Coordinates of C-alpha atoms in Angstrom, one line a residue:
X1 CA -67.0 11.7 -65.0
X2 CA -68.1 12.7 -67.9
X3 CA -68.4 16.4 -67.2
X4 CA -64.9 16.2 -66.1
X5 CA -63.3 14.7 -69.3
X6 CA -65.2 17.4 -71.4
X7 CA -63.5 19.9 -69.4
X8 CA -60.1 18.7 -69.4
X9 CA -60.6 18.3 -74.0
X10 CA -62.0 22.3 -73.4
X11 CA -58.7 22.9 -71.4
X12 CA -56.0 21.6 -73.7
X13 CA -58.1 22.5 -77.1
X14 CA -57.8 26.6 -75.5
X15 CA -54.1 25.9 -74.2
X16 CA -53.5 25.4 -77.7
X17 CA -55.1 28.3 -79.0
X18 CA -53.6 30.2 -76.9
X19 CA -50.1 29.6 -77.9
X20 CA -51.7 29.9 -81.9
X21 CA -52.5 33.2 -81.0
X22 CA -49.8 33.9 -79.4
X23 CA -47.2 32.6 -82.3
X24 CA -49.0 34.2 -84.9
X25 CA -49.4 37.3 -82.8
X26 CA -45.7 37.5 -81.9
X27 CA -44.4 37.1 -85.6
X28 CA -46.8 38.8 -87.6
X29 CA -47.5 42.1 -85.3
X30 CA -44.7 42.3 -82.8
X31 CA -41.9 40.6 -85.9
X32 CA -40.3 39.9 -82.1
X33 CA -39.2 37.0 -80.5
X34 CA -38.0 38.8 -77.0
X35 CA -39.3 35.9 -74.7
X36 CA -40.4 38.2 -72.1
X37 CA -43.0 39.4 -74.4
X38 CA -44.0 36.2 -75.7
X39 CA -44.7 35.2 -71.9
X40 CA -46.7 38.7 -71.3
X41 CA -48.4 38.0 -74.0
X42 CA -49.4 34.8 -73.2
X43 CA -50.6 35.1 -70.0
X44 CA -52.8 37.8 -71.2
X45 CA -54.4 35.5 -73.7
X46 CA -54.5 32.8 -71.3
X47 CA -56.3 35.0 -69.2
X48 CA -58.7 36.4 -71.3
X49 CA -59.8 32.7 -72.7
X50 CA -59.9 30.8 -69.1
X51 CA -61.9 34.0 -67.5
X52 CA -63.9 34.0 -70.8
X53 CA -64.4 30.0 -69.9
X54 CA -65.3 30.6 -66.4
X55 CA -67.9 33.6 -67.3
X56 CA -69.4 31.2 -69.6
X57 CA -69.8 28.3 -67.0
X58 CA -71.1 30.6 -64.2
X59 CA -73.6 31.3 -66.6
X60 CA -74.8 28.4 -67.4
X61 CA -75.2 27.3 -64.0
X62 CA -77.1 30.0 -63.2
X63 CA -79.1 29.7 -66.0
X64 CA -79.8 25.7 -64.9
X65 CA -80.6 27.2 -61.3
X66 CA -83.0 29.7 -62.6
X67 CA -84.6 27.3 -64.9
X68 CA -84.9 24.6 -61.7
X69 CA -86.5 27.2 -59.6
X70 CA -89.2 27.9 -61.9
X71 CA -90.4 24.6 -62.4

């Protein structure tokens, strides 16, 4: 349960850096606000910081595996 709720606060903490980055992103480099871009853009954030999430968890399961195996 607890493992759960931690997860769902790491969820909406990098929703909402994603759509920092993407704001900031959009007015300061682009100076657009096509929403087709803004969409593009997001998803490739989004993408980048859930896959980054997932690396990071198939990691540390591994790692917890490893370390179980050897003791």
């Amino acid at each position: 349960m607890k493992k759960k709720i931690i997860g769902i606060i790491v969820d909406i903490l990098l929703i909402a850096a994603v759509f920092a980055v993407t704001d900031i992103l959009m007015l300061k480099v682009f100076h657009s606000e096509n929403v087709w871009l803004e969409l593009g853009t997001y998803i490739v954030f989004y993408a980048i910081a859930f896959g980054g999430k997932k690396g990071i968890c198939v990691l540390w399961d591994r790692f917890k595996s490893t370390k179980k195996e050897n003791n």
